[in-house]
PDB file of C-alpha atoms in Angstrom:
ATOM      1  CA  MET A  27     115.569 198.959   3.109  1.00 52.00           C
ATOM      2  CA  SER A  28     115.543 195.152   3.181  1.00 64.00           C
ATOM      3  CA  GLU A  29     112.858 193.129   1.427  1.00 70.00           C
ATOM      4  CA  ILE A  30     111.363 192.141   4.813  1.00 73.00           C
ATOM      5  CA  ASP A  31     111.109 195.794   5.909  1.00 73.00           C
ATOM      6  CA  ALA A  32     109.516 196.682   2.607  1.00 71.00           C
ATOM      7  CA  LEU A  33     106.877 193.998   3.081  1.00 76.00           C
ATOM      8  CA  LEU A  34     106.101 195.279   6.569  1.00 79.00           C
ATOM      9  CA  LYS A  35     105.443 198.815   5.319  1.00 81.00           C
ATOM     10  CA  GLU A  36     101.771 199.279   4.498  1.00 82.00           C
ATOM     11  CA  ASP A  37     100.184 202.643   3.774  1.00 85.00           C
ATOM     12  CA  ARG A  38      97.065 201.506   1.946  1.00 87.00           C
ATOM     13  CA  SER A  39      93.607 201.759   3.479  1.00 89.00           C
ATOM     14  CA  PHE A  40      90.461 199.865   2.542  1.00 91.00           C
ATOM     15  CA  PRO A  41      87.359 201.819   3.529  1.00 89.00           C
ATOM     16  CA  PRO A  42      84.100 199.833   3.753  1.00 89.00           C
ATOM     17  CA  THR A  43      81.460 200.243   1.102  1.00 91.00           C
ATOM     18  CA  ALA A  44      78.271 202.184   1.788  1.00 88.00           C
ATOM     19  CA  GLU A  45      76.306 198.921   1.768  1.00 90.00           C
ATOM     20  CA  TRP A  46      78.663 197.424   4.336  1.00 89.00           C
ATOM     21  CA  ARG A  47      78.325 200.487   6.560  1.00 85.00           C
ATOM     22  CA  GLN A  48      74.526 200.309   6.496  1.00 84.00           C
ATOM     23  CA  SER A  49      74.452 196.655   7.517  1.00 88.00           C
ATOM     24  CA  ALA A  50      77.133 196.968  10.221  1.00 89.00           C
ATOM     25  CA  GLN A  51      76.189 196.212  13.823  1.00 83.00           C
ATOM     26  CA  ILE A  52      77.640 199.569  14.850  1.00 82.00           C
ATOM     27  CA  ALA A  53      77.469 202.199  12.129  1.00 79.00           C
ATOM     28  CA  ASP A  54      77.990 205.406  14.141  1.00 83.00           C
ATOM     29  CA  PRO A  55      81.524 206.792  13.594  1.00 82.00           C
ATOM     30  CA  GLY A  56      81.135 208.831  16.793  1.00 89.00           C
ATOM     31  CA  ILE A  57      81.643 205.656  18.784  1.00 91.00           C
ATOM     32  CA  TYR A  58      85.403 206.223  18.711  1.00 92.00           C
ATOM     33  CA  ASP A  59      85.098 209.668  20.280  1.00 94.00           C
ATOM     34  CA  ARG A  60      82.808 208.359  23.039  1.00 94.00           C
ATOM     35  CA  ALA A  61      85.181 205.505  23.809  1.00 95.00           C
ATOM     36  CA  ASP A  62      88.132 207.896  23.979  1.00 95.00           C
ATOM     37  CA  ALA A  63      86.299 210.380  26.213  1.00 96.00           C
ATOM     38  CA  ASN A  64      85.142 207.806  28.776  1.00 96.00           C
ATOM     39  CA  PRO A  65      86.624 204.338  28.259  1.00 95.00           C
ATOM     40  CA  GLU A  66      85.202 202.828  31.445  1.00 96.00           C
ATOM     41  CA  GLY A  67      81.710 204.164  30.856  1.00 96.00           C
ATOM     42  CA  PHE A  68      81.880 203.046  27.238  1.00 96.00           C
ATOM     43  CA  TRP A  69      82.692 199.418  28.056  1.00 96.00           C
ATOM     44  CA  ALA A  70      80.349 199.347  31.032  1.00 97.00           C
ATOM     45  CA  GLY A  71      77.536 200.200  28.622  1.00 95.00           C
ATOM     46  CA  PHE A  72      78.276 197.137  26.516  1.00 94.00           C
ATOM     47  CA  ALA A  73      78.759 194.957  29.591  1.00 96.00           C
ATOM     48  CA  ASN A  74      75.280 195.936  30.775  1.00 95.00           C
ATOM     49  CA  GLU A  75      73.865 194.180  27.729  1.00 93.00           C
ATOM     50  CA  LEU A  76      74.922 190.883  29.327  1.00 95.00           C
ATOM     51  CA  GLU A  77      73.245 189.076  32.213  1.00 95.00           C
ATOM     52  CA  TRP A  78      75.328 189.185  35.379  1.00 97.00           C
ATOM     53  CA  MET A  79      74.906 186.811  38.300  1.00 95.00           C
ATOM     54  CA  ARG A  80      76.768 189.389  40.363  1.00 97.00           C
ATOM     55  CA  PRO A  81      77.507 192.937  39.166  1.00 96.00           C
ATOM     56  CA  TRP A  82      81.089 194.143  39.079  1.00 97.00           C
ATOM     57  CA  ASP A  83      82.666 196.273  41.814  1.00 97.00           C
ATOM     58  CA  SER A  84      84.831 198.245  39.403  1.00 96.00           C
ATOM     59  CA  VAL A  85      85.020 198.431  35.643  1.00 97.00           C
ATOM     60  CA  LEU A  86      88.805 198.687  35.438  1.00 96.00           C
ATOM     61  CA  GLU A  87      91.704 198.328  37.854  1.00 96.00           C
ATOM     62  CA  TRP A  88      94.834 199.504  36.110  1.00 93.00           C
ATOM     63  CA  HIS A  89      98.235 199.038  37.708  1.00 92.00           C
ATOM     64  CA  SER A  90     100.639 199.125  34.790  1.00 90.00           C
ATOM     65  CA  PRO A  91     101.378 196.765  33.184  1.00 92.00           C
ATOM     66  CA  HIS A  92      98.491 194.786  34.729  1.00 94.00           C
ATOM     67  CA  ALA A  93      94.792 195.390  34.156  1.00 94.00           C
ATOM     68  CA  LYS A  94      91.664 193.808  35.632  1.00 96.00           C
ATOM     69  CA  TRP A  95      88.310 194.356  33.973  1.00 96.00           C
ATOM     70  CA  PHE A  96      84.967 194.088  35.800  1.00 97.00           C
ATOM     71  CA  SER A  97      86.504 192.933  39.081  1.00 96.00           C
ATOM     72  CA  GLY A  98      84.070 191.156  41.373  1.00 97.00           C
ATOM     73  CA  GLY A  99      81.582 190.492  38.595  1.00 97.00           C
ATOM     74  CA  LYS A 100      80.266 187.013  37.942  1.00 97.00           C
ATOM     75  CA  LEU A 101      78.479 185.698  34.867  1.00 96.00           C
ATOM     76  CA  ASN A 102      77.884 182.439  33.024  1.00 97.00           C
ATOM     77  CA  ILE A 103      78.853 182.403  29.364  1.00 95.00           C
ATOM     78  CA  SER A 104      76.353 179.659  28.526  1.00 97.00           C
ATOM     79  CA  VAL A 105      73.488 181.739  29.907  1.00 96.00           C
ATOM     80  CA  ASN A 106      74.636 184.755  27.937  1.00 96.00           C
ATOM     81  CA  CYS A 107      75.001 182.786  24.718  1.00 96.00           C
ATOM     82  CA  ILE A 108      71.573 181.179  24.964  1.00 97.00           C
ATOM     83  CA  ASP A 109      69.180 182.019  27.801  1.00 96.00           C
ATOM     84  CA  ARG A 110      68.986 185.752  27.282  1.00 94.00           C
ATOM     85  CA  HIS A 111      68.016 185.143  23.656  1.00 95.00           C
ATOM     86  CA  VAL A 112      65.234 182.636  24.342  1.00 96.00           C
ATOM     87  CA  ARG A 113      63.444 185.343  26.355  1.00 94.00           C
ATOM     88  CA  THR A 114      63.212 187.553  23.273  1.00 94.00           C
ATOM     89  CA  ASP A 115      61.914 187.295  19.732  1.00 94.00           C
ATOM     90  CA  ARG A 116      65.183 185.537  18.833  1.00 94.00           C
ATOM     91  CA  ARG A 117      63.810 182.423  20.521  1.00 95.00           C
ATOM     92  CA  ASN A 118      62.687 180.876  17.244  1.00 97.00           C
ATOM     93  CA  LYS A 119      65.509 182.241  15.105  1.00 97.00           C
ATOM     94  CA  ALA A 120      68.343 180.032  13.919  1.00 97.00           C
ATOM     95  CA  ALA A 121      71.303 179.816  16.271  1.00 96.00           C
ATOM     96  CA  PHE A 122      72.998 177.106  14.182  1.00 93.00           C
ATOM     97  CA  VAL A 123      72.781 176.416  10.474  1.00 96.00           C
ATOM     98  CA  TRP A 124      75.033 173.430   9.902  1.00 96.00           C
ATOM     99  CA  GLU A 125      75.938 171.249   6.935  1.00 96.00           C
ATOM    100  CA  GLY A 126      78.140 168.178   7.196  1.00 92.00           C
ATOM    101  CA  GLU A 127      80.587 166.894   4.638  1.00 91.00           C
ATOM    102  CA  PRO A 128      78.198 164.156   3.376  1.00 88.00           C
ATOM    103  CA  GLY A 129      75.539 166.834   2.803  1.00 91.00           C
ATOM    104  CA  ASP A 130      73.417 166.248   5.900  1.00 91.00           C
ATOM    105  CA  ARG A 131      71.960 169.445   7.335  1.00 95.00           C
ATOM    106  CA  ARG A 132      70.604 170.614  10.671  1.00 96.00           C
ATOM    107  CA  THR A 133      69.190 173.912  11.880  1.00 97.00           C
ATOM    108  CA  LEU A 134      68.864 174.646  15.594  1.00 97.00           C
ATOM    109  CA  THR A 135      66.920 177.630  16.878  1.00 98.00           C
ATOM    110  CA  TYR A 136      67.960 179.313  20.107  1.00 98.00           C
ATOM    111  CA  TRP A 137      65.143 177.387  21.820  1.00 98.00           C
ATOM    112  CA  ASP A 138      66.398 174.090  20.363  1.00 97.00           C
ATOM    113  CA  LEU A 139      69.925 174.897  21.464  1.00 98.00           C
ATOM    114  CA  TYR A 140      68.763 175.894  24.953  1.00 98.00           C
ATOM    115  CA  ARG A 141      66.940 172.596  25.466  1.00 97.00           C
ATOM    116  CA  GLN A 142      69.829 170.494  24.202  1.00 97.00           C
ATOM    117  CA  VAL A 143      72.437 172.339  26.261  1.00 98.00           C
ATOM    118  CA  CYS A 144      70.300 172.033  29.395  1.00 98.00           C
ATOM    119  CA  ALA A 145      69.804 168.327  28.704  1.00 98.00           C
ATOM    120  CA  PHE A 146      73.493 167.602  28.203  1.00 98.00           C
ATOM    121  CA  ALA A 147      74.420 169.680  31.246  1.00 98.00           C
ATOM    122  CA  ASN A 148      72.116 167.391  33.223  1.00 98.00           C
ATOM    123  CA  VAL A 149      73.734 164.351  31.584  1.00 98.00           C
ATOM    124  CA  LEU A 150      77.149 165.557  32.726  1.00 98.00           C
ATOM    125  CA  LYS A 151      75.926 166.045  36.271  1.00 98.00           C
ATOM    126  CA  THR A 152      74.313 162.593  36.260  1.00 97.00           C
ATOM    127  CA  LEU A 153      77.694 161.146  35.262  1.00 98.00           C
ATOM    128  CA  GLY A 154      79.342 162.854  38.222  1.00 97.00           C
ATOM    129  CA  VAL A 155      80.894 165.881  36.529  1.00 98.00           C
ATOM    130  CA  LYS A 156      81.047 168.809  38.906  1.00 97.00           C
ATOM    131  CA  ARG A 157      82.331 172.362  38.938  1.00 97.00           C
ATOM    132  CA  GLY A 158      86.061 172.504  38.230  1.00 97.00           C
ATOM    133  CA  ASP A 159      86.233 169.053  36.639  1.00 98.00           C
ATOM    134  CA  ARG A 160      87.819 168.728  33.214  1.00 98.00           C
ATOM    135  CA  VAL A 161      86.000 167.233  30.228  1.00 98.00           C
ATOM    136  CA  ALA A 162      87.795 166.216  27.027  1.00 98.00           C
ATOM    137  CA  LEU A 163      85.991 166.770  23.714  1.00 98.00           C
ATOM    138  CA  TYR A 164      87.245 164.673  20.785  1.00 98.00           C
ATOM    139  CA  LEU A 165      84.599 165.252  18.150  1.00 97.00           C
ATOM    140  CA  PRO A 166      84.110 166.031  14.469  1.00 95.00           C
ATOM    141  CA  LEU A 167      82.724 169.432  13.446  1.00 94.00           C
ATOM    142  CA  ILE A 168      79.111 168.760  14.438  1.00 96.00           C
ATOM    143  CA  PRO A 169      76.632 170.771  16.544  1.00 97.00           C
ATOM    144  CA  GLU A 170      77.211 168.425  19.502  1.00 97.00           C
ATOM    145  CA  LEU A 171      80.682 169.922  19.875  1.00 97.00           C
ATOM    146  CA  ALA A 172      79.255 173.372  20.624  1.00 97.00           C
ATOM    147  CA  ILE A 173      76.483 171.827  22.742  1.00 98.00           C
ATOM    148  CA  ALA A 174      79.091 170.031  24.854  1.00 98.00           C
ATOM    149  CA  MET A 175      81.186 173.186  25.264  1.00 98.00           C
ATOM    150  CA  LEU A 176      78.187 175.264  26.362  1.00 98.00           C
ATOM    151  CA  SER A 177      77.007 172.490  28.683  1.00 98.00           C
ATOM    152  CA  CYS A 178      80.378 172.361  30.415  1.00 98.00           C
ATOM    153  CA  ALA A 179      80.359 176.121  30.862  1.00 98.00           C
ATOM    154  CA  ARG A 180      76.833 175.951  32.243  1.00 97.00           C
ATOM    155  CA  ILE A 181      77.833 173.744  35.188  1.00 98.00           C
ATOM    156  CA  GLY A 182      81.290 175.234  35.725  1.00 97.00           C
ATOM    157  CA  ALA A 183      83.268 172.363  34.221  1.00 98.00           C
ATOM    158  CA  ILE A 184      86.333 173.048  32.082  1.00 98.00           C
ATOM    159  CA  HIS A 185      86.356 171.671  28.558  1.00 98.00           C
ATOM    160  CA  SER A 186      89.462 170.655  26.645  1.00 97.00           C
ATOM    161  CA  VAL A 187      88.880 170.499  22.893  1.00 98.00           C
ATOM    162  CA  VAL A 188      91.137 168.012  21.132  1.00 97.00           C
ATOM    163  CA  PHE A 189      91.138 168.361  17.345  1.00 95.00           C
ATOM    164  CA  GLY A 190      89.459 165.371  15.714  1.00 93.00           C
ATOM    165  CA  GLY A 191      92.401 164.972  13.353  1.00 91.00           C
ATOM    166  CA  PHE A 192      94.883 164.363  16.183  1.00 94.00           C
ATOM    167  CA  SER A 193      96.238 160.913  16.959  1.00 95.00           C
ATOM    168  CA  SER A 194      95.289 158.685  19.882  1.00 96.00           C
ATOM    169  CA  GLU A 195      98.628 159.551  21.510  1.00 97.00           C
ATOM    170  CA  SER A 196      97.819 163.260  21.321  1.00 97.00           C
ATOM    171  CA  LEU A 197      94.409 162.646  22.861  1.00 98.00           C
ATOM    172  CA  ARG A 198      95.961 160.513  25.610  1.00 98.00           C
ATOM    173  CA  ASP A 199      98.507 163.180  26.511  1.00 98.00           C
ATOM    174  CA  ARG A 200      95.939 165.975  26.635  1.00 98.00           C
ATOM    175  CA  ILE A 201      93.595 163.942  28.816  1.00 98.00           C
ATOM    176  CA  ASN A 202      96.386 163.104  31.222  1.00 98.00           C
ATOM    177  CA  ASP A 203      97.805 166.631  31.308  1.00 98.00           C
ATOM    178  CA  SER A 204      94.471 168.035  32.518  1.00 97.00           C
ATOM    179  CA  GLU A 205      93.278 164.880  34.350  1.00 98.00           C
ATOM    180  CA  CYS A 206      89.940 164.824  32.530  1.00 98.00           C
ATOM    181  CA  VAL A 207      87.216 162.779  34.208  1.00 98.00           C
ATOM    182  CA  LEU A 208      85.007 162.371  31.141  1.00 98.00           C
ATOM    183  CA  LEU A 209      85.501 162.111  27.399  1.00 98.00           C
ATOM    184  CA  VAL A 210      82.948 163.082  24.769  1.00 98.00           C
ATOM    185  CA  THR A 211      83.708 161.564  21.382  1.00 98.00           C
ATOM    186  CA  ALA A 212      81.874 160.158  18.355  1.00 97.00           C
ATOM    187  CA  ASP A 213      81.760 156.838  16.564  1.00 95.00           C
ATOM    188  CA  GLY A 214      83.490 158.599  13.693  1.00 93.00           C
ATOM    189  CA  GLY A 215      83.683 161.667  11.544  1.00 92.00           C
ATOM    190  CA  TYR A 216      84.144 162.645   7.917  1.00 91.00           C
ATOM    191  CA  ARG A 217      87.255 164.330   6.567  1.00 88.00           C
ATOM    192  CA  ARG A 218      88.000 164.750   2.855  1.00 86.00           C
ATOM    193  CA  GLY A 219      85.724 161.892   1.923  1.00 84.00           C
ATOM    194  CA  GLN A 220      87.183 159.465   4.437  1.00 87.00           C
ATOM    195  CA  ILE A 221      85.728 158.185   7.707  1.00 88.00           C
ATOM    196  CA  VAL A 222      87.880 159.000  10.739  1.00 91.00           C
ATOM    197  CA  PRO A 223      87.306 156.244  13.363  1.00 93.00           C
ATOM    198  CA  LEU A 224      87.304 158.528  16.395  1.00 96.00           C
ATOM    199  CA  LYS A 225      85.967 155.999  18.910  1.00 96.00           C
ATOM    200  CA  GLN A 226      88.512 153.394  17.865  1.00 95.00           C
ATOM    201  CA  MET A 227      91.289 155.950  18.270  1.00 96.00           C
ATOM    202  CA  ALA A 228      89.845 157.072  21.602  1.00 97.00           C
ATOM    203  CA  ASP A 229      89.830 153.461  22.830  1.00 97.00           C
ATOM    204  CA  GLN A 230      93.565 153.287  22.178  1.00 97.00           C
ATOM    205  CA  ALA A 231      94.118 156.469  24.168  1.00 97.00           C
ATOM    206  CA  LEU A 232      91.899 155.275  27.026  1.00 97.00           C
ATOM    207  CA  ARG A 233      94.243 152.367  27.760  1.00 97.00           C
ATOM    208  CA  GLU A 234      96.513 154.889  29.477  1.00 97.00           C
ATOM    209  CA  THR A 235      94.134 157.524  30.869  1.00 97.00           C
ATOM    210  CA  PRO A 236      93.353 156.516  34.466  1.00 97.00           C
ATOM    211  CA  SER A 237      91.395 159.695  35.282  1.00 98.00           C
ATOM    212  CA  ILE A 238      88.581 158.971  32.766  1.00 98.00           C
ATOM    213  CA  ARG A 239      85.509 157.535  34.462  1.00 98.00           C
ATOM    214  CA  ASN A 240      82.937 157.854  31.670  1.00 98.00           C
ATOM    215  CA  VAL A 241      82.868 158.166  27.881  1.00 98.00           C
ATOM    216  CA  VAL A 242      79.928 159.646  25.960  1.00 98.00           C
ATOM    217  CA  VAL A 243      79.723 158.579  22.314  1.00 97.00           C
ATOM    218  CA  VAL A 244      77.838 160.631  19.727  1.00 96.00           C
ATOM    219  CA  GLN A 245      76.410 158.684  16.804  1.00 94.00           C
ATOM    220  CA  ARG A 246      77.603 160.817  13.895  1.00 90.00           C
ATOM    221  CA  GLN A 247      75.015 159.553  11.451  1.00 80.00           C
ATOM    222  CA  ALA A 248      72.313 156.991  12.191  1.00 76.00           C
ATOM    223  CA  GLY A 249      72.887 153.840  10.165  1.00 69.00           C
ATOM    224  CA  ALA A 250      76.362 154.858   9.019  1.00 65.00           C
ATOM    225  CA  PRO A 251      78.856 151.967   8.830  1.00 69.00           C
ATOM    226  CA  ILE A 252      81.174 153.090  11.637  1.00 82.00           C
ATOM    227  CA  PRO A 253      81.756 150.067  13.891  1.00 84.00           C
ATOM    228  CA  VAL A 254      82.534 150.799  17.546  1.00 90.00           C
ATOM    229  CA  GLU A 255      83.083 148.838  20.719  1.00 92.00           C
ATOM    230  CA  ILE A 256      81.062 149.942  23.734  1.00 93.00           C
ATOM    231  CA  GLN A 257      82.570 149.087  27.112  1.00 95.00           C
ATOM    232  CA  GLU A 258      79.802 148.333  29.582  1.00 94.00           C
ATOM    233  CA  GLY A 259      79.710 150.697  32.532  1.00 94.00           C
ATOM    234  CA  ARG A 260      82.135 153.202  30.994  1.00 97.00           C
ATOM    235  CA  ASP A 261      80.767 154.043  27.544  1.00 97.00           C
ATOM    236  CA  HIS A 262      77.356 155.639  26.980  1.00 97.00           C
ATOM    237  CA  TRP A 263      75.529 156.546  23.768  1.00 96.00           C
ATOM    238  CA  TYR A 264      74.827 160.279  23.645  1.00 97.00           C
ATOM    239  CA  HIS A 265      71.359 159.939  22.093  1.00 95.00           C
ATOM    240  CA  ARG A 266      70.193 157.485  24.756  1.00 95.00           C
ATOM    241  CA  LEU A 267      71.371 159.697  27.612  1.00 97.00           C
ATOM    242  CA  MET A 268      69.698 162.701  26.027  1.00 97.00           C
ATOM    243  CA  GLN A 269      66.371 160.876  25.748  1.00 95.00           C
ATOM    244  CA  GLU A 270      66.291 160.395  29.506  1.00 93.00           C
ATOM    245  CA  ALA A 271      67.668 163.822  30.540  1.00 94.00           C
ATOM    246  CA  SER A 272      65.643 166.811  31.678  1.00 93.00           C
ATOM    247  CA  HIS A 273      65.657 169.677  29.167  1.00 90.00           C
ATOM    248  CA  VAL A 274      65.446 172.407  31.824  1.00 84.00           C
TER     249      VAL A 274
END
């Protein structure tokens, strides 16, 4: 047996501890038998925990090797991530507990997140983004990244996340490949103790991205020394748009 084959052979098992079992979301070992006995009924039970805009016609259409799950069903992922929780006692529980590299911290409850996602969804619509449009997200790891993603999903827009460590050329190519109409970026971000000038890099990319009509700029940290150039008519500060947007 070659060394590679030997590395691929694994007979060990790692059973969970009793404490882990007790705190697990699903602790009933019989779940495997129920899933095996009635796979469609099993997954339909979990699907019923979600909110559907239109119920499915069939749980599973299997024509080997192709499978379609919940054909005909329609749901909104943003609603299922947020709205269904704000109607319960989770409303005031933390949805986000975030800490940035400089040590700044923010906690958003499900209600906080709901209001901010609704507000930014309205901002996107005000800026002309409609269902099927593409939105590029070039942000540091801050809550506004998730807010932007959920807001796009809420109105049926498609988001394209571009890693904040990528170059302006990479951002340019990804915007052009998907013909994004709007870019959400930040004045800058923090990485390993250094400031990454995201808006400056975005400006370089935007010289060759004819599909972009608007740019929304998140202020990473109020008062932080991250100089940016705002182009009148194209660039908009996130916090100013959010102040004027409806939160419902």
